[in-house]
Coordinates of C-alpha atoms in Angstrom, one line a residue:
M1 CA 125.7 124.9 98.3
K2 CA 124.8 126.7 101.3
T3 CA 123.0 124.3 103.9
P4 CA 121.9 125.3 107.4
V5 CA 123.6 123.6 110.5
F6 CA 120.4 123.3 112.3
L7 CA 117.2 122.2 110.4
L8 CA 115.0 124.9 110.4
S9 CA 117.1 127.2 111.5
W10 CA 115.1 130.2 110.4
L11 CA 112.6 129.8 113.4
A12 CA 115.3 129.9 116.0
I13 CA 116.1 133.2 117.8
V14 CA 119.9 132.4 117.6
P15 CA 122.1 133.6 114.8
Q16 CA 122.3 131.3 111.8
V17 CA 125.9 130.1 111.5
L18 CA 126.4 128.8 107.7
C19 CA 128.6 126.3 106.6
E20 CA 130.0 124.9 103.4
Y21 CA 131.5 121.7 102.2
G22 CA 134.6 121.9 100.1
M23 CA 137.8 120.3 98.9
A24 CA 141.3 120.2 100.3
H25 CA 143.3 119.4 96.9
V26 CA 146.5 117.4 98.2
T27 CA 149.7 116.9 96.2
S28 CA 153.1 115.9 96.8
D29 CA 156.4 118.3 96.1
K30 CA 158.1 115.2 94.9
S31 CA 155.6 113.3 92.7
E32 CA 153.7 115.7 90.6
G33 CA 151.4 112.9 89.2
S34 CA 149.9 111.9 92.7
A35 CA 147.1 113.9 94.4
K36 CA 143.8 113.4 96.5
D37 CA 141.0 115.3 97.5
Y38 CA 139.8 115.5 100.9
C39 CA 136.7 116.9 102.6
I40 CA 136.5 120.3 104.3
L41 CA 134.0 122.1 106.2
F42 CA 134.1 126.1 106.1
N43 CA 132.4 129.1 106.7
S44 CA 132.2 131.3 103.9
E45 CA 131.7 134.4 106.2
W46 CA 135.3 134.5 106.8
A47 CA 136.4 134.1 103.4
H48 CA 135.2 132.6 99.8
L49 CA 136.5 129.7 98.0
P50 CA 136.9 129.6 94.4
H51 CA 134.8 127.1 92.7
D52 CA 137.2 125.8 90.3
L53 CA 140.4 124.0 91.1
T54 CA 142.1 126.0 88.4
K55 CA 141.7 129.3 90.4
A56 CA 142.8 127.9 93.6
A57 CA 146.0 128.8 94.8
L58 CA 148.4 125.9 95.2
L59 CA 150.4 126.4 98.3
H60 CA 152.8 124.7 100.8
L61 CA 151.2 122.5 103.6
Q62 CA 152.5 123.5 106.6
D63 CA 152.2 120.9 109.3
Q64 CA 151.9 122.4 112.9
T65 CA 149.5 119.5 114.3
A66 CA 151.8 119.6 117.7
S67 CA 150.3 122.9 118.5
V68 CA 147.0 124.3 118.7
L69 CA 148.2 128.1 117.8
C70 CA 146.3 129.7 120.6
S71 CA 149.1 131.9 121.5
P72 CA 152.2 133.5 119.9
T73 CA 154.6 131.1 121.0
D74 CA 152.8 128.5 118.8
V75 CA 153.9 130.3 116.1
P76 CA 157.4 128.8 114.4
D77 CA 160.1 131.0 113.5
G78 CA 159.7 132.6 110.2
G79 CA 156.0 132.7 110.6
F80 CA 153.4 131.1 108.0
S81 CA 154.9 133.1 104.9
N82 CA 152.7 132.1 101.8
S83 CA 151.8 129.0 103.2
I84 CA 148.4 127.1 105.0
P85 CA 149.4 125.9 108.3
M86 CA 147.6 123.0 109.6
V87 CA 146.7 122.8 113.5
M88 CA 144.5 121.2 115.8
R89 CA 141.7 122.3 117.3
G90 CA 140.8 123.3 120.9
N91 CA 142.3 125.4 123.7
C92 CA 140.5 128.9 121.8
T93 CA 138.4 129.9 119.6
F94 CA 138.3 129.9 115.6
Y95 CA 138.8 133.7 115.5
E96 CA 141.9 133.4 117.9
K97 CA 143.6 130.5 115.7
V98 CA 142.8 132.2 112.5
R99 CA 143.6 135.8 113.6
L100 CA 147.3 134.5 114.3
A101 CA 147.7 132.6 111.6
Q102 CA 146.7 135.8 109.3
I103 CA 149.1 138.3 111.6
N104 CA 151.8 135.8 110.5
G105 CA 151.3 135.5 106.8
A106 CA 149.2 132.5 106.3
R107 CA 147.0 132.3 103.1
G108 CA 144.8 130.2 104.8
L109 CA 144.3 128.0 107.9
L110 CA 143.5 124.0 108.3
I111 CA 142.1 123.3 111.8
V112 CA 142.5 119.3 112.6
S113 CA 139.4 118.2 114.6
R114 CA 139.2 114.9 116.4
E115 CA 135.4 115.4 116.9
R116 CA 132.6 116.2 114.7
L117 CA 133.3 118.7 112.2
V118 CA 131.2 122.0 113.0
P119 CA 131.6 125.1 111.1
P120 CA 134.0 127.8 112.3
G121 CA 131.8 130.5 113.8
G122 CA 132.4 134.1 114.8
N123 CA 130.6 137.1 114.9
R124 CA 130.4 140.1 112.3
S125 CA 133.3 142.3 113.3
Q126 CA 135.4 139.1 113.5
Y127 CA 134.3 138.2 109.8
E128 CA 135.2 141.7 108.6
E129 CA 138.8 141.6 110.1
I130 CA 139.6 138.2 108.6
D131 CA 140.2 137.8 104.7
I132 CA 141.9 134.3 104.5
P133 CA 139.6 131.2 104.5
V134 CA 139.7 128.9 107.6
A135 CA 138.3 125.1 107.3
L136 CA 138.0 122.3 109.4
L137 CA 139.8 118.6 108.3
S138 CA 138.9 115.6 110.1
Y139 CA 141.7 114.0 112.2
T140 CA 141.6 110.7 110.0
D141 CA 142.2 112.6 106.8
M142 CA 145.2 114.4 108.4
L143 CA 146.8 110.9 109.3
D144 CA 146.0 109.8 105.5
I145 CA 147.4 112.4 104.3
S146 CA 150.7 112.5 106.4
K147 CA 151.0 108.5 105.5
T148 CA 150.0 109.2 102.0
F149 CA 152.1 112.0 101.2
G150 CA 154.5 112.7 103.9
Q151 CA 155.9 116.3 104.8
A152 CA 156.4 117.9 101.3
V153 CA 152.9 118.9 100.5
K154 CA 151.1 121.2 98.6
V155 CA 147.5 121.9 99.2
A156 CA 144.6 123.9 97.2
M157 CA 141.4 124.9 98.8
Y158 CA 138.2 125.2 96.6
A159 CA 134.3 124.7 96.7
P160 CA 133.0 123.0 93.2
N161 CA 129.2 123.6 93.2
E162 CA 126.9 120.8 93.8
P163 CA 125.4 119.3 90.8
V164 CA 121.3 119.4 90.9
V165 CA 120.7 116.2 90.3
D166 CA 122.8 113.2 90.4
Y167 CA 122.5 110.1 87.8
N168 CA 122.2 107.6 90.5
M169 CA 118.6 108.7 91.1
V170 CA 117.8 106.8 88.1
I171 CA 119.3 103.6 89.2
I172 CA 117.5 104.1 92.8
F173 CA 114.2 104.8 90.8
I174 CA 114.3 101.7 88.5
M175 CA 115.1 99.5 91.3
A176 CA 112.6 100.8 93.6
V177 CA 109.5 101.1 91.1
G178 CA 110.7 97.5 89.8
T179 CA 110.5 95.9 93.5
V180 CA 107.3 97.3 94.0
A181 CA 105.7 96.5 90.8
T182 CA 107.2 92.9 90.7
G183 CA 106.6 92.5 94.6
G184 CA 102.7 93.6 94.1
Y185 CA 102.1 91.5 91.3
W186 CA 103.6 88.4 92.5
A187 CA 102.2 88.7 96.2
A188 CA 98.7 89.1 94.8
N189 CA 99.3 85.9 92.3
R190 CA 100.4 83.9 94.8
D191 CA 98.0 84.7 97.3
V192 CA 95.0 83.7 95.0
K193 CA 96.6 80.7 93.8
K194 CA 97.3 79.5 96.9
S195 CA 93.7 80.2 98.3
Y196 CA 92.8 77.6 95.6
M197 CA 95.4 75.1 95.9
K198 CA 94.0 74.2 99.8
H199 CA 91.3 72.5 97.9
K200 CA 93.5 70.0 95.8
R201 CA 95.6 67.6 96.6
D202 CA 99.2 68.5 97.4
D203 CA 101.9 67.2 94.6
G204 CA 104.4 66.5 97.3
A205 CA 106.2 67.4 100.1
D206 CA 107.5 70.6 98.7
K207 CA 103.9 72.1 99.1
K208 CA 103.2 71.3 102.5
H209 CA 105.7 74.2 104.1
D210 CA 104.7 77.1 101.6
D211 CA 105.3 80.4 103.3
E212 CA 102.2 81.4 105.1
T213 CA 100.6 84.7 104.7
V214 CA 99.8 87.1 107.6
D215 CA 96.7 89.5 107.5
V216 CA 97.5 92.7 108.9
T217 CA 95.0 94.0 111.7
P218 CA 94.5 97.6 113.2
I219 CA 96.1 96.2 116.5
M220 CA 99.4 94.8 114.6
I221 CA 99.6 98.5 112.8
C222 CA 99.6 100.0 116.2
V223 CA 102.0 97.7 117.8
F224 CA 104.3 97.8 114.8
V225 CA 104.3 101.6 114.9
I226 CA 105.1 102.0 118.4
M227 CA 108.1 99.3 117.7
C228 CA 109.3 101.6 115.0
C229 CA 109.3 104.7 117.3
S230 CA 111.2 102.8 120.2
M231 CA 113.7 101.2 117.9
L232 CA 114.4 104.5 116.0
V233 CA 114.8 106.3 119.6
L234 CA 116.8 103.6 121.1
L235 CA 119.3 103.6 118.1
F236 CA 119.4 107.3 118.0
N237 CA 120.7 107.0 121.9
F238 CA 122.3 103.7 121.5
Y239 CA 123.7 103.7 117.9
D240 CA 126.8 102.0 118.6
R241 CA 125.8 99.1 120.5
L242 CA 122.8 98.1 118.4
V243 CA 123.8 98.5 115.1
Y244 CA 125.3 94.9 115.3
I245 CA 122.2 93.5 116.1
I246 CA 120.2 95.2 113.3
I247 CA 123.0 93.9 110.9
G248 CA 122.8 90.3 112.0
I249 CA 118.9 90.6 111.7
F250 CA 119.4 91.7 108.2
C251 CA 121.5 89.0 107.3
L252 CA 119.3 86.4 108.6
A253 CA 116.3 87.9 107.2
A254 CA 117.7 88.9 103.6
S255 CA 119.0 85.4 103.2
I256 CA 115.3 84.0 103.7
G257 CA 114.3 86.6 101.4
L258 CA 116.6 85.5 98.8
Y259 CA 115.9 81.9 99.4
S260 CA 112.1 82.7 98.7
C261 CA 112.5 84.6 95.4
L262 CA 114.8 82.0 94.0
S263 CA 113.2 78.7 95.1
P264 CA 110.3 79.1 92.4
F265 CA 113.2 79.3 89.6
V266 CA 115.4 76.7 90.9
R267 CA 112.6 74.2 91.4
M268 CA 112.1 74.2 87.7
I269 CA 115.8 73.1 87.1
P270 CA 115.7 69.2 86.5
Y271 CA 118.5 68.4 88.9
G272 CA 118.9 67.8 92.4
K273 CA 115.8 66.2 92.8
C274 CA 116.9 63.2 94.9
R275 CA 116.1 63.4 98.7
V276 CA 118.6 63.2 101.5
P277 CA 118.9 59.7 103.2
E278 CA 116.4 58.6 106.3
N279 CA 117.9 59.9 109.5
N280 CA 116.7 61.3 112.5
L281 CA 118.2 64.6 112.6
P282 CA 116.0 67.8 113.2
Y283 CA 114.7 69.0 109.7
F284 CA 116.7 66.3 107.7
R285 CA 114.6 63.7 109.2
N286 CA 111.9 65.2 106.5
R287 CA 114.0 64.5 103.9
P288 CA 114.5 67.5 102.0
P289 CA 115.4 67.8 98.2
V290 CA 119.0 68.3 97.7
W291 CA 118.5 71.3 95.7
K292 CA 116.7 73.1 99.0
L293 CA 119.8 72.3 100.9
L294 CA 122.3 73.7 97.9
L295 CA 120.1 76.9 97.7
A296 CA 119.8 77.6 101.3
S297 CA 123.7 77.2 101.3
F298 CA 124.2 79.6 98.6
C299 CA 121.9 82.2 100.1
I300 CA 123.3 82.3 103.5
A301 CA 127.0 82.3 101.8
V302 CA 125.8 85.4 99.8
S303 CA 124.7 87.0 103.2
V304 CA 127.6 86.1 105.0
L305 CA 129.7 87.5 102.3
W306 CA 128.3 90.9 102.4
G307 CA 128.6 90.6 106.5
V308 CA 132.3 90.5 106.0
Y309 CA 132.8 92.9 103.5
R310 CA 129.8 95.3 104.2
N311 CA 132.2 98.5 104.5
E312 CA 133.8 97.8 101.2
D313 CA 132.5 100.9 99.5
Q314 CA 133.5 99.7 95.6
W315 CA 131.6 96.7 95.5
A316 CA 129.6 95.7 98.6
W317 CA 126.4 98.1 98.0
I318 CA 125.8 95.8 95.2
L319 CA 125.2 92.7 97.3
Q320 CA 123.3 95.0 99.8
D321 CA 120.8 96.2 97.2
I322 CA 120.5 92.5 95.9
L323 CA 119.8 91.4 99.3
G324 CA 117.3 94.0 100.2
I325 CA 115.1 94.0 97.1
A326 CA 114.9 90.3 97.8
F327 CA 114.2 90.7 101.4
C328 CA 111.4 93.6 100.3
L329 CA 109.8 91.1 98.0
Y330 CA 109.5 88.5 100.5
M331 CA 108.0 90.7 103.0
L332 CA 105.4 91.8 100.2
K333 CA 104.7 88.2 99.7
A334 CA 104.4 87.2 103.3
I335 CA 102.2 90.4 104.6
R336 CA 98.8 91.2 103.3
L337 CA 96.6 94.2 104.0
P338 CA 93.2 92.6 103.6
T339 CA 91.2 95.8 103.2
F340 CA 91.7 99.5 101.9
K341 CA 90.7 100.8 105.3
S342 CA 93.8 98.7 106.6
C343 CA 95.9 100.3 103.9
T344 CA 94.7 103.7 104.6
L345 CA 95.4 103.4 108.4
L346 CA 98.8 101.9 108.1
L347 CA 100.0 104.5 105.5
F348 CA 98.4 107.4 107.5
V349 CA 100.2 106.6 110.6
L350 CA 103.5 106.0 108.8
F351 CA 103.0 109.0 107.0
V352 CA 102.9 111.0 110.1
Y353 CA 105.8 109.0 111.7
D354 CA 108.1 109.8 109.2
I355 CA 107.5 113.7 109.0
F356 CA 107.3 113.8 113.0
F357 CA 111.1 112.2 112.9
V358 CA 112.5 114.0 110.2
F359 CA 111.1 117.7 110.6
I360 CA 110.1 117.7 114.3
T361 CA 112.9 115.9 116.1
P362 CA 115.2 118.6 115.2
F363 CA 113.7 120.7 118.1
F364 CA 114.2 118.1 120.5
T365 CA 117.6 116.8 120.0
K366 CA 120.6 118.6 121.4
S367 CA 122.5 118.6 118.0
G368 CA 119.4 119.8 116.0
E369 CA 119.8 117.1 113.8
S370 CA 116.8 114.9 112.6
I371 CA 116.5 111.7 114.4
M372 CA 115.7 109.9 111.5
V373 CA 118.5 111.1 109.2
E374 CA 120.8 110.8 111.8
V375 CA 120.0 107.0 112.2
A376 CA 119.7 106.2 108.4
A377 CA 122.9 108.0 107.5
G378 CA 124.6 106.9 110.7
P379 CA 125.9 109.4 113.3
S380 CA 128.9 111.2 112.3
D381 CA 130.4 110.9 116.0
S382 CA 130.1 107.0 116.0
Y383 CA 133.1 105.4 116.8
T384 CA 131.9 102.0 115.0
Q385 CA 131.4 104.0 111.9
E386 CA 128.8 101.5 110.8
K387 CA 125.7 102.3 108.6
L388 CA 122.3 100.5 108.9
P389 CA 121.7 98.0 106.2
M390 CA 117.8 98.8 105.8
V391 CA 118.4 100.8 102.7
L392 CA 119.1 100.6 98.9
K393 CA 122.2 102.6 98.5
V394 CA 124.0 103.8 95.0
P395 CA 127.1 105.5 95.0
R396 CA 127.0 109.1 93.8
L397 CA 128.3 109.3 90.0
N398 CA 128.9 112.9 90.2
S399 CA 132.4 114.2 92.0
S400 CA 131.2 116.9 94.4
P401 CA 131.9 118.0 97.7
L402 CA 128.7 116.1 99.1
A403 CA 129.8 113.1 97.8
L404 CA 133.2 113.2 99.4
C405 CA 132.3 114.9 102.8
D406 CA 128.6 113.8 103.8
R407 CA 126.7 111.2 102.0
P408 CA 128.7 109.5 99.4
F409 CA 125.9 107.2 98.5
S410 CA 122.1 108.0 97.8
L411 CA 119.8 106.1 100.1
L412 CA 116.1 105.0 100.0
G413 CA 114.9 103.2 103.1
F414 CA 113.1 99.6 102.8
G415 CA 109.9 101.3 104.4
D416 CA 109.5 103.7 101.4
I417 CA 109.4 100.5 99.3
L418 CA 107.4 98.2 101.6
V419 CA 104.6 100.6 102.9
P420 CA 103.5 101.8 99.2
G421 CA 104.2 98.0 98.0
L422 CA 101.7 96.6 100.4
L423 CA 99.1 99.0 98.7
V424 CA 100.1 98.2 95.3
A425 CA 99.6 94.3 96.2
Y426 CA 96.0 95.2 97.7
C427 CA 95.1 96.8 94.6
H428 CA 96.3 94.1 92.0
R429 CA 94.4 91.5 94.4
F430 CA 91.2 93.6 94.0
D431 CA 91.7 93.7 90.4
I432 CA 91.5 90.0 90.3
L433 CA 88.5 89.7 92.4
I434 CA 86.5 91.7 90.4
Q435 CA 88.2 90.7 87.0
S436 CA 89.2 94.0 85.7
S437 CA 92.3 94.7 83.3
R438 CA 94.4 95.5 86.3
I439 CA 93.5 99.1 86.5
Y440 CA 93.9 99.4 90.2
F441 CA 97.6 97.6 90.1
L442 CA 98.8 100.0 87.1
A443 CA 97.3 103.2 88.5
C444 CA 99.0 102.7 92.0
T445 CA 101.9 101.8 90.6
I446 CA 102.3 104.4 88.2
A447 CA 101.4 107.0 91.2
Y448 CA 104.2 105.5 93.3
G449 CA 106.6 106.4 90.5
I450 CA 105.3 109.9 90.2
G451 CA 105.7 110.4 94.1
L452 CA 109.0 108.8 94.1
L453 CA 110.0 111.4 91.3
V454 CA 108.6 114.3 93.5
T455 CA 110.7 113.2 96.2
F456 CA 113.9 113.4 94.0
V457 CA 112.8 116.7 92.7
A458 CA 112.1 118.1 96.6
L459 CA 115.8 116.6 97.5
A460 CA 117.2 118.5 94.4
L461 CA 115.6 121.9 95.3
M462 CA 115.9 121.7 99.3
Q463 CA 119.6 119.9 99.2
R464 CA 118.7 117.9 102.4
G465 CA 117.5 114.5 103.1
Q466 CA 113.4 114.0 102.4
P467 CA 110.9 112.2 104.1
A468 CA 109.7 109.9 101.0
L469 CA 106.5 108.7 102.5
L470 CA 105.8 112.6 103.0
Y471 CA 105.0 112.2 98.8
L472 CA 104.5 108.4 98.2
V473 CA 101.7 108.2 100.5
P474 CA 99.2 111.1 99.3
C475 CA 100.1 110.0 95.3
T476 CA 99.5 106.4 96.0
L477 CA 96.4 106.7 98.2
L478 CA 94.8 109.6 96.3
T479 CA 95.5 107.8 93.0
S480 CA 93.7 104.3 94.2
L481 CA 90.8 106.3 95.9
V482 CA 90.1 108.3 92.8
V483 CA 90.0 105.0 90.6
A484 CA 87.4 103.2 92.8
L485 CA 85.2 106.6 92.9
W486 CA 85.6 106.9 89.2
R487 CA 84.8 103.3 88.6
K488 CA 82.1 103.6 91.5
E489 CA 83.5 100.6 93.7
L490 CA 84.6 102.7 96.5
P491 CA 82.4 100.3 99.3
L492 CA 83.9 97.2 97.6
F493 CA 87.1 98.7 97.4
W494 CA 86.9 99.8 100.9
T495 CA 86.0 96.7 102.7
G496 CA 87.9 94.3 100.3
S497 CA 84.9 92.1 99.8
G498 CA 85.7 88.7 99.4
F499 CA 89.4 88.9 100.9
V500 CA 88.4 88.5 104.7
Q501 CA 85.2 86.2 105.1
K502 CA 85.6 84.1 102.0
D503 CA 88.1 83.0 99.5
L504 CA 88.6 85.0 96.5
P505 CA 86.3 84.2 93.5
D506 CA 88.5 81.9 91.1
P507 CA 89.8 84.1 88.1
N508 CA 90.9 80.9 86.4
P509 CA 88.1 78.7 84.8
I510 CA 89.3 75.5 85.1
I511 CA 88.9 73.1 81.9
A512 CA 88.3 69.5 83.1
P513 CA 88.1 66.4 81.2
I514 CA 84.6 64.2 81.6
G515 CA 84.4 61.7 78.6
S516 CA 84.4 63.8 75.6
E517 CA 83.5 67.0 77.3
A518 CA 85.4 69.9 78.9
C519 CA 83.7 71.4 82.0
L520 CA 83.8 74.9 83.4
S521 CA 84.1 75.1 86.9
Q522 CA 81.4 77.1 88.6
H523 CA 81.4 77.7 92.3
N524 CA 77.7 78.2 93.0
D525 CA 77.7 77.6 96.8
N526 CA 78.4 80.9 98.5
E527 CA 78.2 82.9 95.5
D528 CA 79.4 86.3 95.8
P529 CA 78.0 89.4 95.0
V530 CA 81.0 91.0 93.2
A531 CA 81.4 87.8 91.1
N532 CA 77.9 88.2 90.0
R533 CA 78.4 91.9 89.3
Y534 CA 81.4 91.0 87.3
P535 CA 80.7 87.6 85.7
A536 CA 83.5 85.8 84.0
T537 CA 81.6 84.2 81.2
E538 CA 78.4 84.9 79.3
P539 CA 75.8 82.6 80.5
Q540 CA 75.4 79.5 77.9
Q541 CA 72.0 77.9 77.5
E542 CA 72.6 75.9 74.1
D543 CA 74.7 72.6 73.7
T544 CA 75.0 72.7 77.7
T545 CA 74.8 69.4 80.3
R546 CA 75.2 68.7 83.7
S547 CA 78.2 66.3 84.8
P548 CA 77.5 64.1 87.5
V549 CA 80.0 66.2 89.4
D550 CA 77.9 69.2 91.2
G551 CA 78.9 72.9 90.7
Q552 CA 80.5 71.9 87.2
L553 CA 78.7 73.2 83.9
C554 CA 80.0 71.1 81.1
L555 CA 80.3 72.5 77.5
A556 CA 80.0 69.5 74.8
T557 CA 83.3 69.4 72.9
D558 CA 85.7 67.1 71.5
R559 CA 88.6 68.8 72.6
T560 CA 89.8 68.5 76.2
V561 CA 92.8 69.9 78.1
V562 CA 94.4 67.1 79.8
K563 CA 97.9 66.5 81.7
P564 CA 100.0 63.8 80.3
E565 CA 99.8 61.5 83.4
E566 CA 96.0 62.1 83.2
E567 CA 95.8 60.9 79.7
E568 CA 97.7 58.1 80.5
Q569 CA 95.5 56.8 83.2
L570 CA 92.4 57.6 80.6
N571 CA 94.3 55.3 78.0
S572 CA 94.9 52.7 80.4
G573 CA 91.2 52.5 81.8
S574 CA 91.4 53.7 85.2
A575 CA 88.5 55.4 86.4
R576 CA 88.8 58.7 88.4
T577 CA 86.1 61.3 89.3
A578 CA 86.3 64.5 87.4
E579 CA 87.2 66.4 90.7
N580 CA 90.9 64.7 90.8
Q581 CA 91.2 65.1 86.9
L582 CA 91.0 69.2 87.4
T583 CA 94.0 70.5 85.1
Q584 CA 95.9 73.7 85.8
G585 CA 93.7 76.9 85.7
V586 CA 94.2 79.2 82.7
D587 CA 95.2 82.7 83.3
S588 CA 92.6 85.0 84.4
A589 CA 93.4 87.5 81.4
I590 CA 92.3 85.1 78.9
S591 CA 89.8 83.2 80.5
D592 CA 86.9 84.8 78.9
S593 CA 88.4 84.6 75.4
L594 CA 89.1 80.8 76.1
V595 CA 85.3 80.3 77.1
K596 CA 84.1 81.9 74.2
A597 CA 86.6 79.8 71.9
I598 CA 84.9 76.7 73.6
N599 CA 81.4 77.8 72.8
Q600 CA 82.2 78.6 69.1
N601 CA 83.6 75.0 68.8
V602 CA 80.7 73.6 70.3
E603 CA 78.5 75.5 67.7

């Protein structure tokens, strides 16, 4: 599949040099069963390669890497009759090398390059004169061929067609949409519960150090974007020096994210509840539970394991994806956009940022490469050959030159998950505010999935890396806006009424026992107009009494919802106020039906 070396080169004045990725199928003369494919880069203007291996000629590979084949003296005695010579790059043009090879009977030419692979170019008259294929092979692959097969080697050069779509896109789609949906749902639910837990007593030390949520302001958005731009430019220019710092930061942040995601589940295990003995050590002086220490050790061990084996292509990508998903979920819980205005500002600025660094920066770089793509995939001339870990990666499932040569993994950056995920979390939080049936959350999540599918289609059609936010931002923002206009709630949706100045209205009415009555908590002070517009319950006039506790409407009933410890206290005759006996709130989705059921029991 032909791809331009210089992005948007159709706008350039200079002629376009085309290149194609192909494969060099290498086998041993001594052992017929052993074979291996290597990446080659060729220009089809010299000569075309067959698309099928069975149609490619299997010829003897003549190792002439001791010379550069720039003069007739570099040609061995007997020439290159019915073989493919392998020579070093340098000292003369590609045309001079391939012309000497063709004159001396070569059926093709492999040029070994210590530097970055570039398409072997020439002019029109030179193309017409040459009728044998010429391709570039990396120096490391040449060393691997010598080490694996020795000197008695045969090679067949061919260029199979690239598959339109790789099946690994399905895995990336499931991971991305699942992370956005889970993170948005979890973040909003956790945020609402925390806003009401602060009015209640802590059950223990475990709840005193919960992660705090950070509200994003316009100034923070501007600073964040400036930092992203600066870091991207620094990575482009000093990649080999900064990549290890980014890897270390990822290991630390990923271990924290993994701990945050696993702790709610580990907390439910009825073991390891004992605390460390009294001591004066930092952090340990608070006597944390043993399960916290074990979980933290496990999360650190997973991060360290990935850090040590991060370049193991067979399985390290699985650990990277697990840590990456945990990191994204943690960030979606820790960062909150308080208004749709903030969501619009953040997504629009990063939308422009993504387009600029993918499509515009090739005009300013010497190599003509996109800064974003170059940094995300790792510069090909990097001597460390390290890759940035801030992506979800899945190996290509189809055998193709692109998988072998350029990008053996399909990538999706964390920003393409986090940025739309913050909007999804805001939509779910607004659903809870107005007590809707999660219409905003579902619509935005579906829009994200559609935007991701459009990204994959664009990737398949253009055969080049795509800025995913170019498609995700319009899909999610416009969908949320249309839903708000359709429901005539745009003013409330734009300002996020109830998020900034006051607590969210309680979506979970709380049943508390007072004698033989069950009390429905009503927040009468500082009533919210949105809550009045979307009342959680129908007003009841009959069979109601006022409890001694202000702000609670009591419905007479013989059924009470009591915790086991509260029931024991009541049976023992201990007197407590109704406020200290408030039980856990029922879920917002079933609160209306619970109130109606209570009223029916009263009747």
